[in-house]
Short mmCIF file of C-alpha atoms in Angstrom, two decimals:
data_model
loop_
_atom_site.label_atom_id
_atom_site.label_comp_id
_atom_site.label_asym_id
_atom_site.label_seq_id
_atom_site.Cartn_x
_atom_site.Cartn_y
_atom_site.Cartn_z
CA ASN C 1 0.30 -22.93 -9.55
CA HIS C 2 -2.18 -23.82 -6.82
CA LEU C 3 -0.26 -26.56 -4.99
CA ASP C 4 0.62 -25.85 -1.37
CA ALA C 5 4.30 -25.92 -0.33
CA GLU C 6 4.17 -29.44 1.15
CA THR C 7 2.68 -30.95 -2.01
CA THR C 8 5.18 -29.08 -4.20
CA ALA C 9 8.08 -30.42 -2.11
CA TRP C 10 6.72 -33.97 -2.50
CA LEU C 11 6.41 -33.47 -6.28
CA GLU C 12 10.02 -32.25 -6.47
CA GLY C 13 11.24 -35.39 -4.73
CA HIS C 14 9.17 -37.60 -7.04
CA LEU C 15 10.41 -35.91 -10.22
CA ARG C 16 14.07 -36.04 -9.15
CA THR C 17 13.89 -39.84 -9.16
CA TYR C 18 11.74 -40.13 -12.31
CA PRO C 19 13.73 -42.06 -14.97
CA GLY C 20 12.23 -40.38 -18.06
CA ALA C 21 12.34 -36.91 -19.62
CA ILE C 22 10.05 -34.18 -18.24
CA LEU C 23 8.82 -30.94 -19.83
CA ILE C 24 7.53 -28.48 -17.21
CA VAL C 25 5.81 -25.10 -17.63
CA THR C 26 6.13 -23.26 -14.30
CA HIS C 27 6.91 -19.89 -12.73
CA ASP C 28 8.04 -21.49 -9.43
CA ARG C 29 11.71 -20.50 -9.16
CA TYR C 30 12.63 -22.87 -6.31
CA PHE C 31 10.99 -25.70 -8.25
CA LEU C 32 13.09 -24.78 -11.30
CA ASP C 33 16.21 -24.63 -9.14
CA ASN C 34 15.59 -27.98 -7.46
CA VAL C 35 14.41 -30.08 -10.41
CA THR C 36 15.50 -28.82 -13.82
CA GLY C 37 18.71 -29.40 -15.79
CA TRP C 38 17.73 -27.16 -18.71
CA ILE C 39 15.69 -23.95 -19.06
CA LEU C 40 13.89 -23.03 -22.30
CA GLU C 41 13.10 -19.31 -22.28
CA LEU C 42 10.47 -17.99 -24.68
CA ASP C 43 11.45 -14.44 -25.62
CA ARG C 44 9.94 -12.35 -28.44
CA GLY C 45 8.85 -15.36 -30.45
CA ARG C 46 12.08 -17.33 -29.97
CA GLY C 47 12.91 -20.32 -27.79
CA ILE C 48 16.35 -19.92 -26.16
CA PRO C 49 17.79 -23.00 -24.36
CA TYR C 50 20.07 -22.69 -21.33
CA GLU C 51 21.81 -25.60 -19.63
CA GLY C 52 21.40 -25.52 -15.86
CA ASN C 53 18.77 -24.63 -13.28
CA TYR C 54 17.11 -21.28 -12.53
CA SER C 55 20.11 -19.81 -10.67
CA SER C 56 22.33 -20.70 -13.62
CA TRP C 57 19.81 -19.16 -16.02
CA LEU C 58 19.93 -15.85 -14.12
CA VAL C 59 23.69 -15.57 -14.70
CA GLN C 60 23.48 -16.56 -18.37
CA LYS C 61 20.49 -14.27 -18.99
CA GLN C 62 22.36 -11.25 -17.62
CA LYS C 63 25.30 -11.99 -19.89
CA ARG C 64 23.04 -12.31 -22.93
CA LEU C 65 21.27 -9.01 -22.22
CA HIS C 66 24.63 -7.30 -21.84
CA GLN C 67 25.99 -8.81 -25.06
CA GLU C 68 22.89 -7.77 -26.99
CA GLY C 69 23.32 -4.21 -25.73
CA ARG C 70 19.63 -3.97 -25.01
CA GLU C 71 18.58 -0.72 -23.38
CA ASP C 72 16.85 -2.35 -20.46
CA GLU C 73 18.90 -1.23 -17.50
CA ALA C 74 16.03 -1.62 -15.03
CA ARG C 75 15.53 -5.24 -16.01
CA GLU C 76 19.26 -5.95 -15.76
CA ARG C 77 19.37 -4.38 -12.28
CA ALA C 78 16.40 -6.48 -11.17
CA LEU C 79 18.08 -9.67 -12.41
CA ALA C 80 21.33 -8.66 -10.67
CA ARG C 81 19.54 -8.03 -7.36
CA GLU C 82 17.83 -11.41 -7.55
CA GLN C 83 21.12 -13.14 -8.35
CA GLU C 84 22.78 -11.35 -5.41
CA TRP C 85 19.99 -12.51 -3.11
CA ILE C 86 20.30 -16.13 -4.29
CA GLY C 87 24.06 -16.01 -3.69
CA ALA C 88 23.72 -14.65 -0.15
CA SER C 89 24.07 -16.89 2.90
CA PRO C 90 20.92 -17.77 4.90
CA LYS C 91 22.15 -15.50 7.73
CA ALA C 92 22.63 -12.59 5.33
CA ARG C 93 19.15 -13.10 3.90
CA GLN C 94 17.66 -13.20 7.40
CA ALA C 95 19.50 -10.04 8.42
CA LYS C 96 18.26 -8.20 5.33
CA ASN C 97 14.62 -9.12 5.99
CA LYS C 98 14.87 -8.22 9.70
CA ALA C 99 16.49 -4.88 8.86
CA ARG C 100 13.28 -3.88 7.10
CA ILE C 101 11.56 -3.43 10.48
CA GLN C 102 14.37 -1.17 11.73
CA ARG C 103 14.40 0.97 8.58
CA TYR C 104 10.65 1.60 8.44
CA GLU C 105 11.15 5.38 8.77
CA ASP C 106 13.58 5.33 5.82
CA LEU C 107 11.00 3.48 3.73
CA LEU C 108 8.44 6.18 4.50
CA GLU C 109 10.85 8.94 3.47
CA ARG C 110 11.81 7.22 0.21
CA ALA C 111 8.16 6.49 -0.62
CA ALA C 112 7.35 10.19 -0.45
CA GLN C 113 10.05 10.95 -3.03
CA ARG C 114 9.59 7.96 -5.37
CA GLN C 115 7.90 8.52 -8.71
CA PRO C 116 5.96 5.69 -10.41
CA SER C 117 7.41 4.53 -13.73
CA ALA C 118 6.84 2.00 -16.48
CA THR C 119 9.76 -0.13 -15.28
CA GLN C 120 8.58 -0.91 -11.77
CA ILE C 121 5.49 -1.50 -9.70
CA VAL C 122 5.07 1.16 -7.02
CA ILE C 123 2.59 0.50 -4.23
CA PRO C 124 1.29 3.79 -2.81
CA VAL C 125 0.95 4.27 0.94
CA ALA C 126 -2.16 5.95 2.35
CA GLU C 127 -0.63 7.44 5.51
CA ARG C 128 1.97 6.80 8.20
CA LEU C 129 1.24 3.83 10.44
CA GLY C 130 1.16 4.22 14.19
CA GLN C 131 2.73 1.68 16.54
CA ASN C 132 -0.57 -0.19 16.88
CA VAL C 133 -1.20 -1.97 13.59
CA ILE C 134 -3.21 -5.20 14.00
CA ALA C 135 -3.30 -7.28 17.19
CA PHE C 136 -4.86 -10.73 17.57
CA ASP C 137 -5.80 -11.89 21.06
CA GLY C 138 -7.02 -15.44 21.71
CA LEU C 139 -8.65 -15.67 18.26
CA SER C 140 -10.64 -18.83 17.52
CA LYS C 141 -12.77 -19.73 14.50
CA SER C 142 -14.65 -22.84 13.40
CA PHE C 143 -16.31 -23.73 10.13
CA GLY C 144 -19.20 -26.05 10.85
CA ASP C 145 -17.85 -28.64 13.27
CA ARG C 146 -14.23 -28.15 12.17
CA MET C 147 -11.94 -25.90 14.21
CA LEU C 148 -9.77 -23.78 11.86
CA ILE C 149 -7.99 -21.47 14.32
CA ASP C 150 -7.62 -22.02 18.05
CA ASN C 151 -6.41 -19.32 20.46
CA LEU C 152 -4.22 -17.33 18.04
CA SER C 153 -2.38 -14.30 19.47
CA PHE C 154 0.22 -12.04 17.82
CA LYS C 155 0.88 -8.42 16.90
CA LEU C 156 1.77 -7.17 13.42
CA PRO C 157 4.75 -4.78 13.69
CA PRO C 158 5.01 -1.57 11.59
CA GLY C 159 6.93 -2.45 8.44
CA GLY C 160 6.31 -6.18 8.83
CA ILE C 161 5.67 -8.46 5.86
CA VAL C 162 3.94 -11.63 6.97
CA GLY C 163 3.82 -14.73 4.78
CA VAL C 164 0.78 -16.92 5.46
CA ILE C 165 1.17 -20.59 4.57
CA GLY C 166 -0.66 -23.86 5.04
CA PRO C 167 -2.66 -26.49 3.16
CA ASN C 168 -5.55 -25.42 0.95
CA GLY C 169 -8.73 -25.14 3.03
CA ALA C 170 -6.87 -24.63 6.32
CA GLY C 171 -8.49 -21.25 7.05
CA LYS C 172 -6.07 -18.70 5.58
CA THR C 173 -8.69 -16.82 3.55
CA THR C 174 -11.10 -17.00 6.50
CA LEU C 175 -8.46 -15.18 8.58
CA PHE C 176 -8.33 -12.41 5.96
CA LYS C 177 -12.11 -12.13 5.93
CA MET C 178 -12.10 -11.68 9.71
CA ILE C 179 -9.49 -8.90 9.44
CA ALA C 180 -11.58 -7.22 6.73
CA GLY C 181 -14.75 -7.50 8.82
CA GLN C 182 -16.45 -9.93 6.43
CA GLU C 183 -16.43 -12.77 9.01
CA THR C 184 -16.56 -12.68 12.80
CA PRO C 185 -14.43 -14.79 15.17
CA ASP C 186 -16.10 -17.31 17.47
CA SER C 187 -14.03 -15.95 20.35
CA GLY C 188 -11.11 -13.62 20.93
CA SER C 189 -10.54 -10.30 19.23
CA ILE C 190 -8.85 -8.50 16.34
CA SER C 191 -7.82 -4.92 17.16
CA ILE C 192 -7.04 -2.68 14.20
CA GLY C 193 -5.09 0.53 14.85
CA ASP C 194 -6.66 3.94 14.23
CA SER C 195 -4.11 4.80 11.52
CA VAL C 196 -4.65 1.59 9.51
CA LYS C 197 -6.11 1.78 6.01
CA LEU C 198 -6.58 -1.72 4.59
CA GLY C 199 -5.98 -2.66 0.97
CA TYR C 200 -7.44 -6.11 0.23
CA VAL C 201 -6.58 -8.09 -2.91
CA ASP C 202 -8.74 -11.22 -2.78
CA GLN C 203 -8.65 -14.31 -4.99
CA SER C 204 -11.74 -13.37 -6.97
CA ARG C 205 -11.27 -12.00 -10.48
CA ASP C 206 -15.01 -11.99 -11.23
CA ALA C 207 -15.44 -8.23 -10.85
CA LEU C 208 -13.48 -7.57 -14.05
CA ASP C 209 -15.50 -6.47 -17.11
CA ALA C 210 -14.89 -8.96 -19.94
CA LYS C 211 -15.87 -6.41 -22.61
CA LYS C 212 -13.31 -3.77 -21.62
CA THR C 213 -9.69 -3.62 -22.73
CA ILE C 214 -6.90 -4.03 -20.20
CA TRP C 215 -6.18 -0.31 -20.36
CA GLU C 216 -9.85 0.63 -19.87
CA GLU C 217 -10.25 -1.75 -16.92
CA ILE C 218 -7.17 -0.43 -15.12
CA SER C 219 -7.40 3.26 -16.04
CA GLY C 220 -11.15 3.79 -16.19
CA GLY C 221 -10.53 5.35 -19.61
CA ASN C 222 -8.36 8.16 -18.19
CA ASP C 223 -5.02 9.09 -19.77
CA VAL C 224 -3.69 10.18 -16.37
CA ILE C 225 -4.53 8.36 -13.13
CA TYR C 226 -3.72 8.81 -9.46
CA VAL C 227 -1.55 6.14 -7.88
CA GLY C 228 -2.12 7.00 -4.25
CA LYS C 229 -1.69 10.78 -4.31
CA LYS C 230 0.62 10.91 -7.34
CA GLU C 231 -0.29 11.37 -10.99
CA ILE C 232 1.05 8.95 -13.59
CA PRO C 233 0.22 8.33 -17.27
CA SER C 234 -2.17 5.39 -17.20
CA ARG C 235 -0.40 3.53 -20.00
CA ALA C 236 2.89 3.71 -18.07
CA TYR C 237 1.12 2.29 -15.03
CA CYS C 238 -0.23 -0.60 -17.12
CA ALA C 239 3.29 -1.22 -18.47
CA ALA C 240 4.62 -1.60 -14.91
CA PHE C 241 2.42 -4.72 -14.65
CA ASN C 242 3.95 -6.08 -17.86
CA PHE C 243 1.13 -4.88 -20.14
CA LYS C 244 3.07 -3.09 -22.85
CA GLY C 245 2.20 -1.68 -26.27
CA GLY C 246 -0.63 -3.44 -28.05
CA ASP C 247 -1.23 -5.81 -25.13
CA GLN C 248 -3.10 -3.00 -23.39
CA GLN C 249 -5.83 -3.26 -26.05
CA LYS C 250 -6.60 -6.92 -25.36
CA LYS C 251 -10.12 -7.61 -24.14
CA VAL C 252 -10.30 -8.76 -20.54
CA GLY C 253 -12.55 -11.66 -21.57
CA MET C 254 -9.72 -13.12 -23.68
CA LEU C 255 -7.05 -13.05 -20.96
CA SER C 256 -5.31 -15.98 -19.29
CA GLY C 257 -5.54 -16.51 -15.53
CA GLY C 258 -2.17 -14.86 -14.97
CA GLU C 259 -3.11 -11.83 -17.07
CA ARG C 260 -6.39 -11.42 -15.16
CA ASN C 261 -4.43 -11.61 -11.92
CA ARG C 262 -2.16 -8.78 -13.08
CA VAL C 263 -5.16 -6.61 -14.04
CA HIS C 264 -6.74 -7.28 -10.65
CA LEU C 265 -3.50 -6.42 -8.82
CA ALA C 266 -3.03 -3.22 -10.84
CA ARG C 267 -6.56 -2.04 -10.07
CA THR C 268 -6.43 -2.80 -6.36
CA LEU C 269 -2.89 -1.61 -5.60
CA GLN C 270 -3.62 1.70 -7.36
CA ARG C 271 -5.90 2.70 -4.47
CA GLY C 272 -3.17 2.25 -1.89
CA GLY C 273 -3.35 1.46 1.80
CA ASN C 274 -0.80 1.15 4.60
CA VAL C 275 -1.70 -2.46 5.43
CA LEU C 276 -2.15 -4.83 2.48
CA LEU C 277 -3.95 -8.17 2.59
CA LEU C 278 -2.87 -10.11 -0.49
CA ASP C 279 -4.63 -13.45 -0.98
CA GLU C 280 -2.48 -15.61 -3.27
CA PRO C 281 -1.26 -12.71 -5.48
CA THR C 282 1.53 -14.92 -6.88
CA ASN C 283 -0.78 -17.50 -8.50
CA ASP C 284 -0.34 -17.57 -12.29
CA LEU C 285 2.09 -14.61 -12.35
CA ASP C 286 5.02 -14.77 -14.77
CA VAL C 287 8.51 -14.54 -13.27
CA GLU C 288 9.09 -10.97 -14.49
CA THR C 289 5.94 -9.70 -12.76
CA LEU C 290 6.76 -11.75 -9.63
CA ARG C 291 10.17 -10.10 -9.51
CA ALA C 292 8.61 -6.64 -9.92
CA LEU C 293 6.07 -7.36 -7.16
CA GLU C 294 8.85 -8.52 -4.82
CA GLU C 295 10.80 -5.33 -5.40
CA ALA C 296 7.67 -3.23 -4.88
CA LEU C 297 6.98 -4.95 -1.55
CA GLU C 298 10.61 -4.57 -0.44
CA ASP C 299 10.26 -0.80 -0.95
CA TYR C 300 6.68 -0.58 0.33
CA ALA C 301 6.43 1.79 3.31
CA GLY C 302 3.67 -0.14 5.04
CA CYS C 303 2.76 -3.62 6.25
CA ALA C 304 1.65 -6.57 4.16
CA VAL C 305 0.08 -9.91 5.03
CA ILE C 306 0.39 -12.30 2.09
CA ILE C 307 -1.08 -15.75 1.48
CA SER C 308 1.22 -17.55 -0.94
CA HIS C 309 2.58 -21.00 -1.81
CA ASP C 310 5.60 -19.46 -3.59
CA ARG C 311 8.57 -20.35 -1.37
CA PHE C 312 11.08 -18.18 -3.26
CA PHE C 313 8.75 -15.17 -2.97
CA LEU C 314 8.27 -15.70 0.77
CA ASP C 315 11.97 -16.24 1.38
CA ARG C 316 12.85 -13.01 -0.37
CA ILE C 317 10.35 -10.65 1.28
CA ALA C 318 8.89 -12.10 4.50
CA THR C 319 9.93 -10.76 7.90
CA HIS C 320 7.50 -13.11 9.69
CA MET C 321 5.58 -16.29 8.93
CA LEU C 322 2.11 -17.34 10.01
CA ALA C 323 1.84 -21.09 9.43
CA PHE C 324 -1.34 -23.17 9.57
CA GLU C 325 0.25 -26.42 10.78
CA GLY C 326 -2.88 -28.55 11.24
CA ASP C 327 -5.22 -29.43 14.11
CA SER C 328 -6.24 -25.73 14.32
CA HIS C 329 -2.72 -24.68 15.42
CA VAL C 330 -1.33 -21.54 13.77
CA GLU C 331 2.35 -20.81 14.42
CA TRP C 332 3.63 -17.20 14.55
CA PHE C 333 7.32 -17.06 13.63
CA GLU C 334 9.88 -14.27 13.16
CA GLY C 335 11.88 -14.98 9.99
CA ASN C 336 11.32 -15.99 6.37
CA PHE C 337 10.10 -19.30 4.92
CA ALA C 338 13.48 -21.08 5.06
CA ASP C 339 13.99 -19.99 8.69
CA TYR C 340 10.51 -21.25 9.55
CA GLU C 341 11.14 -24.63 7.89
CA GLU C 342 14.31 -25.12 9.96
CA ASP C 343 12.45 -24.17 13.14
CA LYS C 344 9.60 -26.55 12.28
CA LYS C 345 12.05 -29.45 11.90
CA ARG C 346 13.56 -28.62 15.30
CA ARG C 347 10.12 -28.50 16.92
CA LEU C 348 8.33 -31.35 15.16
CA GLY C 349 11.07 -33.57 13.76
CA ILE C 350 12.93 -33.96 10.47
CA ASP C 351 9.94 -35.49 8.64
CA SER C 352 7.51 -32.69 9.52
#
């Protein structure tokens, strides 16, 4: 869950040549696609085997849901959209992500009409963004005697979704803290537009009350809550983060890391903001919640800057990449993760 992309790619190569059998518990969909020959899905107390990798599982899962006649149309649609995305060419994927910038006004209009539901995560938007979002000019930052960021300059466009990648400890969280005003740069500047309202989801889960139930922690004990400016039954909002039925009565102190992450996301996203800073939101999330978060971000009528090691997630949603490449160099790139990887090989060589 916490491996950076380079280490995960190395592990994939190692496992592909491993002569023995391997049992892997993971939510990393590219990892499942690249390494596995079988998928064992745990569903309502049953283990269901599928031959093939993750892409193959998507097709077989859709067929099984249809054959069972389960009334879960939203889930079927989400699976179908993910399968369609996997089947698209790299150029088609790139065009879809770039089109998000052009259709920013449409996203705003749809957001005003959308109603939250128990079948999807909806991220509320505080207010319309102006043209000036966040601009970095000659930003530099050291930690002790180690230079983390040297002379970084770029502008975040309205509607942009920026994936932030790099080795652990490279300075990604420090960058977020500078944007949020919790750290100051050594030199250079960060200019935040007048219309910007930040929503910051950090890595810490310590603020959660271990004695409260999931529902109490997310809802504050209210049957109806505001998601942005809209009212929604609090139990339906919890269900959108895959806390359904009796699960909402679990004590926070008994939760797994992934469940705590979902509670933290639900609490923070409820407040809204038109620029989100998400620090490793994908860690420990199950695939269903990952898929729901991706769809929420695709429809989100604001900007997001997201630190993540999940390559599938970044490929599906990112319009730009900000890559900590080492030696204090941070590369600003227009495109998703796969586009960036191709560009990196052209710039630095095939083994980079």
